[in-house]
């Protein structure tokens, strides 16, 4: 932590440019909010997985690992993480947020410390994306090419608690600040190294917050968050997929959540007669969530627990594994063959139909050339 020899500099949280009313209700946003379901109750269980964005290992550094990396003064190094997306190599560069420390009463102590976005922030982001699917909560502002959500802390906290992730108000506020002050750069590793393709933004580029006094006076005071540009791009190009959000939020394991997201995005033709394969090496490389284990057998045990959790939540019915061994029987890799439940297969079919319908609807609204 930084020494408290002088008060920390007052930092202004970047405010959001006023969002026009039509950004809360328009065709592109409606496509993002409308799910293919038989009833409104079914839609409560659904949210959107964001292609590319949800394949980036952006929450892969645990608080335990963070403590090991922490430097004097509370600083943390920028992290570079290699991953693959649709067969192409990328680098995620994560710069931590430096935030002011509060005491148990929520008052600033004068100290500061750095944090990477981790499991708590992942849950907050997933929940806000779910809230963005509610009418007049999410927004998509085409002229300024931005998207996001308006919400109350009470609504966010209630939604998290409903799925077994209770958090204090102070914890949620800290998580939001970490998401706002942390930077994520996504670099195409296969482009010209002297002129790489890159997008760099905070996880939440803009955050409009309500102070504690105003929150006490008006519990329904709205906060605003602007989503990362890759989320906006997905809304614009309809590269998202509806999925069972309630199942994801029931996961206790961060690794299980990552696997479910990948199955949703990649196992698009799921059926009880069509299996899906993924290697241990792929999971290790692209999730980065197994790097914290010093012994391979501990990493394998954690992965086996994640598979069991996914099975218990009704996404997968069977997981078969074949070990690949090299010299002297050393384990080199494991191939996992996954068979879905009929429920997951039906969910994926519905997601495919919904995406086709949305694409056709968008195409029908496009001007035709003469």
CSV table of C-alpha atoms in Angstrom, one decimal:
chain,number,residue,atom,x,y,z
A,1,UNK,CA,0.0,0.0,0.0
A,2,UNK,CA,1.1,3.5,-0.6
A,3,UNK,CA,2.2,5.4,2.5
A,4,UNK,CA,-0.3,7.8,4.0
A,5,UNK,CA,2.1,10.8,4.3
A,6,UNK,CA,-0.3,13.0,2.4
A,7,UNK,CA,-3.9,12.8,1.2
A,8,UNK,CA,-4.4,11.1,-2.1
A,9,UNK,CA,-5.0,13.2,-5.1
A,10,UNK,CA,-8.7,13.6,-5.8
A,11,UNK,CA,-9.6,11.8,-9.0
A,12,UNK,CA,-12.7,12.4,-10.9
A,13,UNK,CA,-14.5,9.3,-12.2
A,14,UNK,CA,-15.0,9.9,-15.9
A,15,UNK,CA,-18.6,10.9,-16.4
A,16,UNK,CA,-20.8,9.6,-19.2
A,17,UNK,CA,-21.9,12.0,-21.9
A,18,UNK,CA,-25.7,12.3,-21.6
A,19,UNK,CA,-27.3,9.3,-23.2
A,20,UNK,CA,-30.1,10.3,-25.6
A,21,UNK,CA,-33.6,8.8,-25.0
A,22,UNK,CA,-33.6,6.9,-28.3
A,23,UNK,CA,-30.5,5.0,-27.2
A,24,UNK,CA,-32.6,3.1,-24.6
A,25,UNK,CA,-35.0,1.9,-27.3
A,26,UNK,CA,-34.0,1.2,-30.8
A,27,UNK,CA,-33.9,-1.7,-33.3
A,28,UNK,CA,-30.3,-2.7,-32.7
A,29,UNK,CA,-30.8,-2.7,-28.9
A,30,UNK,CA,-34.1,-4.6,-29.2
A,31,UNK,CA,-32.3,-7.4,-31.1
A,32,UNK,CA,-29.9,-7.7,-28.2
A,33,UNK,CA,-32.6,-7.7,-25.6
A,34,UNK,CA,-35.2,-10.0,-27.3
A,35,UNK,CA,-34.5,-13.7,-26.7
A,36,UNK,CA,-36.0,-16.6,-28.5
A,37,UNK,CA,-38.2,-18.1,-25.8
A,38,UNK,CA,-41.7,-19.4,-25.2
A,39,UNK,CA,-42.5,-17.2,-22.2
A,40,UNK,CA,-41.2,-14.1,-20.4
A,41,UNK,CA,-40.2,-16.3,-17.5
A,42,UNK,CA,-37.8,-18.2,-19.7
A,43,UNK,CA,-36.1,-15.0,-20.8
A,44,UNK,CA,-35.2,-14.2,-17.2
A,45,UNK,CA,-32.8,-17.1,-17.3
A,46,UNK,CA,-31.0,-15.8,-20.4
A,47,UNK,CA,-28.3,-13.3,-21.3
A,48,UNK,CA,-25.8,-12.8,-24.1
A,49,UNK,CA,-22.3,-14.3,-24.5
A,50,UNK,CA,-20.1,-11.9,-26.4
A,51,UNK,CA,-17.9,-13.4,-29.2
A,52,UNK,CA,-14.2,-12.6,-28.8
A,53,UNK,CA,-14.8,-10.5,-25.6
A,54,UNK,CA,-15.7,-13.6,-23.7
A,55,UNK,CA,-12.8,-15.5,-25.1
A,56,UNK,CA,-10.2,-13.1,-23.7
A,57,UNK,CA,-8.7,-14.2,-20.4
A,58,UNK,CA,-9.4,-10.9,-18.8
A,59,UNK,CA,-10.2,-12.1,-15.3
A,60,UNK,CA,-7.5,-14.8,-15.1
A,61,UNK,CA,-5.3,-13.4,-12.3
A,62,UNK,CA,-6.5,-14.5,-8.8
A,63,UNK,CA,-6.2,-12.4,-5.7
A,64,UNK,CA,-3.7,-15.0,-4.4
A,65,UNK,CA,-1.5,-14.6,-7.5
A,66,UNK,CA,-2.0,-10.8,-7.3
A,67,UNK,CA,-0.5,-10.8,-3.7
A,68,UNK,CA,2.5,-12.8,-4.9
A,69,UNK,CA,3.1,-10.3,-7.7
A,70,UNK,CA,2.6,-7.1,-5.6
A,71,UNK,CA,5.5,-4.7,-5.5
A,72,UNK,CA,6.4,-2.2,-2.8
A,73,UNK,CA,4.0,0.7,-2.6
A,74,UNK,CA,1.0,-1.6,-3.6
A,75,UNK,CA,2.0,-1.6,-7.3
A,76,UNK,CA,1.4,-4.4,-9.7
A,77,UNK,CA,3.1,-5.1,-13.1
A,78,UNK,CA,1.2,-5.0,-16.4
A,79,UNK,CA,0.5,-8.5,-17.4
A,80,UNK,CA,0.7,-10.0,-20.9
A,81,UNK,CA,-1.4,-13.2,-21.6
A,82,UNK,CA,-1.3,-15.2,-24.8
A,83,UNK,CA,-4.4,-16.8,-26.1
A,84,UNK,CA,-6.0,-18.0,-29.3
A,85,UNK,CA,-9.3,-17.0,-30.8
A,86,UNK,CA,-10.6,-19.0,-33.8
A,87,UNK,CA,-7.2,-20.3,-34.6
A,88,UNK,CA,-5.5,-16.9,-34.5
A,89,UNK,CA,-2.9,-15.8,-31.9
A,90,UNK,CA,-3.6,-12.8,-29.6
A,91,UNK,CA,-2.1,-11.1,-26.6
A,92,UNK,CA,-4.2,-9.6,-23.8
A,93,UNK,CA,-2.3,-6.9,-21.9
A,94,UNK,CA,-3.9,-6.0,-18.6
A,95,UNK,CA,-3.0,-2.9,-16.6
A,96,UNK,CA,-4.2,-2.9,-13.0
A,97,UNK,CA,-6.4,-0.3,-11.5
A,98,UNK,CA,-5.0,1.9,-8.7
A,99,UNK,CA,-7.8,2.7,-6.3
A,100,UNK,CA,-8.2,4.5,-3.0
A,101,UNK,CA,-8.6,2.2,0.0
A,102,UNK,CA,-11.7,2.5,2.2
A,103,UNK,CA,-12.1,1.4,5.8
A,104,UNK,CA,-15.0,-0.9,6.9
A,105,UNK,CA,-17.3,2.1,7.1
A,106,UNK,CA,-16.6,3.1,3.5
A,107,UNK,CA,-14.4,6.1,4.4
A,108,UNK,CA,-11.2,6.7,2.5
A,109,UNK,CA,-8.1,6.0,4.5
A,110,UNK,CA,-5.6,8.0,2.4
A,111,UNK,CA,-3.8,4.9,1.1
A,112,UNK,CA,-4.0,3.5,-2.4
A,113,UNK,CA,-3.4,0.1,-3.9
A,114,UNK,CA,-3.5,-1.7,-7.2
A,115,UNK,CA,-5.8,-4.6,-8.2
A,116,UNK,CA,-6.3,-6.6,-11.4
A,117,UNK,CA,-9.9,-7.4,-12.3
A,118,UNK,CA,-10.6,-10.9,-11.0
A,119,UNK,CA,-13.5,-13.2,-10.2
A,120,UNK,CA,-15.6,-10.6,-8.3
A,121,UNK,CA,-15.4,-8.2,-11.2
A,122,UNK,CA,-16.3,-11.0,-13.6
A,123,UNK,CA,-19.5,-11.6,-11.8
A,124,UNK,CA,-20.3,-7.9,-11.6
A,125,UNK,CA,-19.8,-7.5,-15.4
A,126,UNK,CA,-21.9,-10.6,-16.2
A,127,UNK,CA,-24.7,-9.2,-14.0
A,128,UNK,CA,-24.6,-5.8,-15.6
A,129,UNK,CA,-24.8,-7.3,-19.0
A,130,UNK,CA,-27.9,-9.2,-17.9
A,131,UNK,CA,-29.4,-6.0,-16.5
A,132,UNK,CA,-28.7,-4.4,-19.9
A,133,UNK,CA,-31.2,-6.8,-21.5
A,134,UNK,CA,-34.0,-5.3,-19.5
A,135,UNK,CA,-36.2,-2.6,-21.1
A,136,UNK,CA,-35.0,1.0,-20.6
A,137,UNK,CA,-31.9,-0.2,-18.7
A,138,UNK,CA,-29.5,-1.1,-21.5
A,139,UNK,CA,-28.6,1.5,-24.1
A,140,UNK,CA,-27.0,1.4,-27.6
A,141,UNK,CA,-26.0,4.8,-28.9
A,142,UNK,CA,-25.2,4.4,-32.6
A,143,UNK,CA,-24.0,8.0,-33.3
A,144,UNK,CA,-21.4,7.8,-30.5
A,145,UNK,CA,-20.9,4.0,-31.0
A,146,UNK,CA,-21.3,3.1,-27.4
A,147,UNK,CA,-23.4,0.8,-25.3
A,148,UNK,CA,-24.0,0.2,-21.6
A,149,UNK,CA,-26.5,0.1,-18.8
A,150,UNK,CA,-28.1,2.3,-16.2
A,151,UNK,CA,-28.8,0.7,-12.8
A,152,UNK,CA,-29.1,1.1,-9.1
A,153,UNK,CA,-26.6,-0.4,-6.7
A,154,UNK,CA,-29.5,-2.1,-4.9
A,155,UNK,CA,-30.7,-3.7,-8.1
A,156,UNK,CA,-27.2,-4.9,-8.9
A,157,UNK,CA,-26.6,-6.2,-5.4
A,158,UNK,CA,-30.0,-8.0,-5.4
A,159,UNK,CA,-29.3,-9.7,-8.7
A,160,UNK,CA,-25.9,-10.9,-7.5
A,161,UNK,CA,-27.3,-12.2,-4.2
A,162,UNK,CA,-30.1,-14.0,-6.1
A,163,UNK,CA,-27.5,-16.3,-7.7
A,164,UNK,CA,-25.5,-16.9,-4.5
A,165,UNK,CA,-22.9,-14.1,-4.9
A,166,UNK,CA,-23.7,-11.7,-2.1
A,167,UNK,CA,-21.5,-8.6,-1.9
A,168,UNK,CA,-21.5,-5.5,0.2
A,169,UNK,CA,-22.2,-2.1,-1.3
A,170,UNK,CA,-18.6,-1.1,-0.7
A,171,UNK,CA,-17.4,-4.3,-2.4
A,172,UNK,CA,-19.6,-3.6,-5.4
A,173,UNK,CA,-18.4,0.0,-5.7
A,174,UNK,CA,-14.8,-1.1,-5.4
A,175,UNK,CA,-15.4,-3.7,-8.1
A,176,UNK,CA,-16.9,-1.1,-10.4
A,177,UNK,CA,-13.9,1.2,-9.9
A,178,UNK,CA,-11.5,-1.6,-10.6
A,179,UNK,CA,-13.4,-2.3,-13.9
A,180,UNK,CA,-13.3,1.4,-14.7
A,181,UNK,CA,-9.6,2.1,-14.0
A,182,UNK,CA,-8.1,-1.2,-15.3
A,183,UNK,CA,-7.0,-1.1,-19.0
A,184,UNK,CA,-7.2,-4.0,-21.4
A,185,UNK,CA,-5.3,-4.0,-24.7
A,186,UNK,CA,-6.0,-6.8,-27.2
A,187,UNK,CA,-3.2,-7.2,-29.6
A,188,UNK,CA,-3.3,-9.3,-32.8
A,189,UNK,CA,0.0,-11.2,-32.4
A,190,UNK,CA,0.1,-12.2,-36.1
A,191,UNK,CA,0.0,-8.7,-37.5
A,192,UNK,CA,3.1,-6.6,-38.2
A,193,UNK,CA,5.1,-6.4,-34.9
A,194,UNK,CA,6.1,-2.9,-35.8
A,195,UNK,CA,2.5,-1.8,-36.4
A,196,UNK,CA,0.2,-4.3,-34.5
A,197,UNK,CA,-3.6,-4.2,-34.7
A,198,UNK,CA,-4.7,-3.3,-31.2
A,199,UNK,CA,-7.7,-2.1,-29.2
A,200,UNK,CA,-7.0,-0.6,-25.8
A,201,UNK,CA,-9.7,0.7,-23.4
A,202,UNK,CA,-10.7,0.4,-19.8
A,203,UNK,CA,-13.0,-2.6,-19.1
A,204,UNK,CA,-15.7,0.1,-18.5
A,205,UNK,CA,-14.6,3.2,-20.5
A,206,UNK,CA,-17.0,5.4,-18.6
A,207,UNK,CA,-18.6,5.3,-15.2
A,208,UNK,CA,-21.1,7.7,-13.7
A,209,UNK,CA,-21.4,7.1,-10.0
A,210,UNK,CA,-23.6,8.2,-7.1
A,211,UNK,CA,-22.0,9.3,-3.9
A,212,UNK,CA,-23.0,7.8,-0.6
A,213,UNK,CA,-25.0,10.8,0.6
A,214,UNK,CA,-27.1,10.9,-2.5
A,215,UNK,CA,-27.5,7.2,-2.4
A,216,UNK,CA,-28.8,7.4,1.1
A,217,UNK,CA,-31.3,10.1,0.2
A,218,UNK,CA,-32.4,8.4,-3.0
A,219,UNK,CA,-31.8,4.6,-3.1
A,220,UNK,CA,-33.1,4.5,-6.7
A,221,UNK,CA,-30.4,7.0,-7.9
A,222,UNK,CA,-29.0,5.6,-11.2
A,223,UNK,CA,-25.5,4.7,-12.0
A,224,UNK,CA,-24.3,4.4,-15.6
A,225,UNK,CA,-21.7,2.2,-17.0
A,226,UNK,CA,-20.4,2.2,-20.6
A,227,UNK,CA,-19.3,-1.2,-21.9
A,228,UNK,CA,-16.0,-2.0,-23.6
A,229,UNK,CA,-15.9,-1.3,-27.3
A,230,UNK,CA,-15.8,-5.0,-28.2
A,231,UNK,CA,-19.2,-5.4,-26.5
A,232,UNK,CA,-20.6,-2.5,-28.5
A,233,UNK,CA,-19.1,-3.9,-31.7
A,234,UNK,CA,-20.8,-7.3,-30.9
A,235,UNK,CA,-24.2,-5.6,-30.5
A,236,UNK,CA,-23.7,-3.7,-33.7
A,237,UNK,CA,-22.7,-6.8,-35.7
A,238,UNK,CA,-24.9,-9.3,-33.9
A,239,UNK,CA,-22.0,-11.6,-32.9
A,240,UNK,CA,-23.5,-12.4,-29.5
A,241,UNK,CA,-25.4,-15.6,-28.5
A,242,UNK,CA,-28.1,-16.1,-26.1
A,243,UNK,CA,-27.2,-18.6,-23.3
A,244,UNK,CA,-28.3,-19.8,-19.9
A,245,UNK,CA,-27.1,-17.0,-17.7
A,246,UNK,CA,-28.6,-18.6,-14.5
A,247,UNK,CA,-26.5,-21.7,-15.0
A,248,UNK,CA,-23.4,-19.7,-15.4
A,249,UNK,CA,-24.1,-17.7,-12.3
A,250,UNK,CA,-24.7,-20.8,-10.3
A,251,UNK,CA,-21.1,-21.9,-10.9
A,252,UNK,CA,-18.9,-21.7,-7.8
A,253,UNK,CA,-15.8,-22.3,-9.9
A,254,UNK,CA,-14.4,-19.6,-12.2
A,255,UNK,CA,-13.0,-22.3,-14.4
A,256,UNK,CA,-16.4,-23.9,-14.8
A,257,UNK,CA,-17.8,-20.4,-15.9
A,258,UNK,CA,-15.0,-20.1,-18.5
A,259,UNK,CA,-15.7,-23.6,-19.9
A,260,UNK,CA,-19.4,-22.9,-20.1
A,261,UNK,CA,-18.8,-19.7,-22.0
A,262,UNK,CA,-16.5,-21.5,-24.5
A,263,UNK,CA,-19.1,-24.2,-25.0
A,264,UNK,CA,-21.7,-21.6,-25.7
A,265,UNK,CA,-19.5,-19.8,-28.2
A,266,UNK,CA,-17.9,-22.8,-29.9
A,267,UNK,CA,-20.1,-25.8,-29.5
A,268,UNK,CA,-22.8,-24.2,-31.7
A,269,UNK,CA,-23.9,-27.4,-33.3
A,270,UNK,CA,-24.4,-29.3,-30.0
A,271,UNK,CA,-26.6,-32.4,-30.2
A,272,UNK,CA,-26.7,-35.7,-28.4
A,273,UNK,CA,-25.1,-37.3,-31.5
A,274,UNK,CA,-22.5,-34.7,-32.0
A,275,UNK,CA,-19.7,-34.5,-29.4
A,276,UNK,CA,-17.1,-31.7,-28.8
A,277,UNK,CA,-13.4,-32.0,-28.1
A,278,UNK,CA,-11.1,-29.7,-26.2
A,279,UNK,CA,-7.6,-30.3,-24.9
A,280,UNK,CA,-6.1,-29.7,-21.5
A,281,UNK,CA,-3.4,-27.6,-23.2
A,282,UNK,CA,-6.1,-25.4,-24.8
A,283,UNK,CA,-7.9,-24.9,-21.6
A,284,UNK,CA,-4.6,-24.1,-19.8
A,285,UNK,CA,-3.5,-21.7,-22.5
A,286,UNK,CA,-6.7,-19.8,-23.2
A,287,UNK,CA,-8.2,-19.6,-19.7
A,288,UNK,CA,-4.9,-19.1,-17.8
A,289,UNK,CA,-6.8,-20.2,-14.8
A,290,UNK,CA,-4.7,-23.3,-14.3
A,291,UNK,CA,-1.4,-21.4,-14.1
A,292,UNK,CA,-1.7,-20.9,-10.4
A,293,UNK,CA,-1.1,-24.7,-9.7
A,294,UNK,CA,2.5,-25.7,-9.1
A,295,UNK,CA,1.7,-29.4,-9.5
A,296,UNK,CA,0.0,-30.7,-12.6
A,297,UNK,CA,-2.1,-33.2,-10.6
A,298,UNK,CA,-3.6,-30.3,-8.7
A,299,UNK,CA,-4.5,-28.5,-11.9
A,300,UNK,CA,-6.1,-31.7,-13.2
A,301,UNK,CA,-8.1,-32.2,-10.0
A,302,UNK,CA,-9.4,-28.6,-10.3
A,303,UNK,CA,-10.4,-29.2,-13.9
A,304,UNK,CA,-12.1,-32.5,-13.0
A,305,UNK,CA,-14.1,-30.6,-10.3
A,306,UNK,CA,-15.1,-28.0,-12.9
A,307,UNK,CA,-16.4,-30.7,-15.2
A,308,UNK,CA,-18.4,-32.3,-12.4
A,309,UNK,CA,-19.9,-28.9,-11.6
A,310,UNK,CA,-20.9,-28.4,-15.2
A,311,UNK,CA,-22.5,-31.8,-15.3
A,312,UNK,CA,-24.4,-31.2,-12.1
A,313,UNK,CA,-25.8,-27.9,-13.6
A,314,UNK,CA,-27.2,-29.8,-16.6
A,315,UNK,CA,-25.0,-28.6,-19.5
A,316,UNK,CA,-23.0,-31.8,-20.1
A,317,UNK,CA,-24.0,-35.4,-19.6
A,318,UNK,CA,-20.7,-37.1,-20.1
A,319,UNK,CA,-17.0,-36.2,-20.3
A,320,UNK,CA,-14.6,-38.8,-21.6
A,321,UNK,CA,-10.8,-38.2,-21.4
A,322,UNK,CA,-7.9,-39.7,-23.2
A,323,UNK,CA,-4.4,-39.1,-21.9
A,324,UNK,CA,-1.5,-38.4,-24.2
A,325,UNK,CA,1.8,-39.6,-22.7
A,326,UNK,CA,5.3,-39.2,-24.0
A,327,UNK,CA,8.7,-40.4,-22.9
A,328,UNK,CA,8.7,-42.4,-19.6
A,329,UNK,CA,5.0,-42.1,-19.5
A,330,UNK,CA,5.0,-38.4,-18.8
A,331,UNK,CA,1.6,-36.8,-19.3
A,332,UNK,CA,1.8,-34.4,-22.2
A,333,UNK,CA,-1.9,-33.6,-22.8
A,334,UNK,CA,-5.4,-34.8,-22.2
A,335,UNK,CA,-8.2,-34.8,-24.8
A,336,UNK,CA,-11.7,-34.3,-23.3
A,337,UNK,CA,-14.7,-35.4,-25.4
A,338,UNK,CA,-17.9,-33.8,-24.2
A,339,UNK,CA,-21.4,-35.0,-24.8
A,340,UNK,CA,-24.2,-32.4,-24.1
A,341,UNK,CA,-27.5,-32.8,-22.3
A,342,UNK,CA,-30.6,-32.5,-24.5
A,343,UNK,CA,-31.3,-29.3,-22.6
A,344,UNK,CA,-28.0,-27.7,-23.6
A,345,UNK,CA,-28.4,-28.9,-27.2
A,346,UNK,CA,-31.9,-27.3,-27.3
A,347,UNK,CA,-30.5,-24.1,-25.9
A,348,UNK,CA,-27.8,-24.0,-28.6
A,349,UNK,CA,-30.4,-24.6,-31.3
A,350,UNK,CA,-32.5,-21.7,-30.0
A,351,UNK,CA,-29.4,-19.5,-29.9
A,352,UNK,CA,-28.7,-20.3,-33.6
A,353,UNK,CA,-32.3,-19.6,-34.6
A,354,UNK,CA,-32.3,-16.3,-32.7
A,355,UNK,CA,-29.1,-15.2,-34.3
A,356,UNK,CA,-30.3,-16.0,-37.8
A,357,UNK,CA,-33.5,-14.2,-37.1
A,358,UNK,CA,-31.7,-11.1,-35.9
A,359,UNK,CA,-29.3,-11.1,-38.8
A,360,UNK,CA,-32.2,-11.4,-41.3
A,361,UNK,CA,-34.1,-8.6,-39.5
A,362,UNK,CA,-31.0,-6.4,-39.6
A,363,UNK,CA,-30.6,-7.2,-43.3
A,364,UNK,CA,-34.2,-6.4,-44.1
A,365,UNK,CA,-33.7,-2.9,-42.6
A,366,UNK,CA,-30.6,-2.1,-44.6
A,367,UNK,CA,-31.0,0.1,-47.7
A,368,UNK,CA,-31.0,-1.7,-51.0
A,369,UNK,CA,-28.8,-0.7,-53.8
A,370,UNK,CA,-30.6,0.4,-57.0
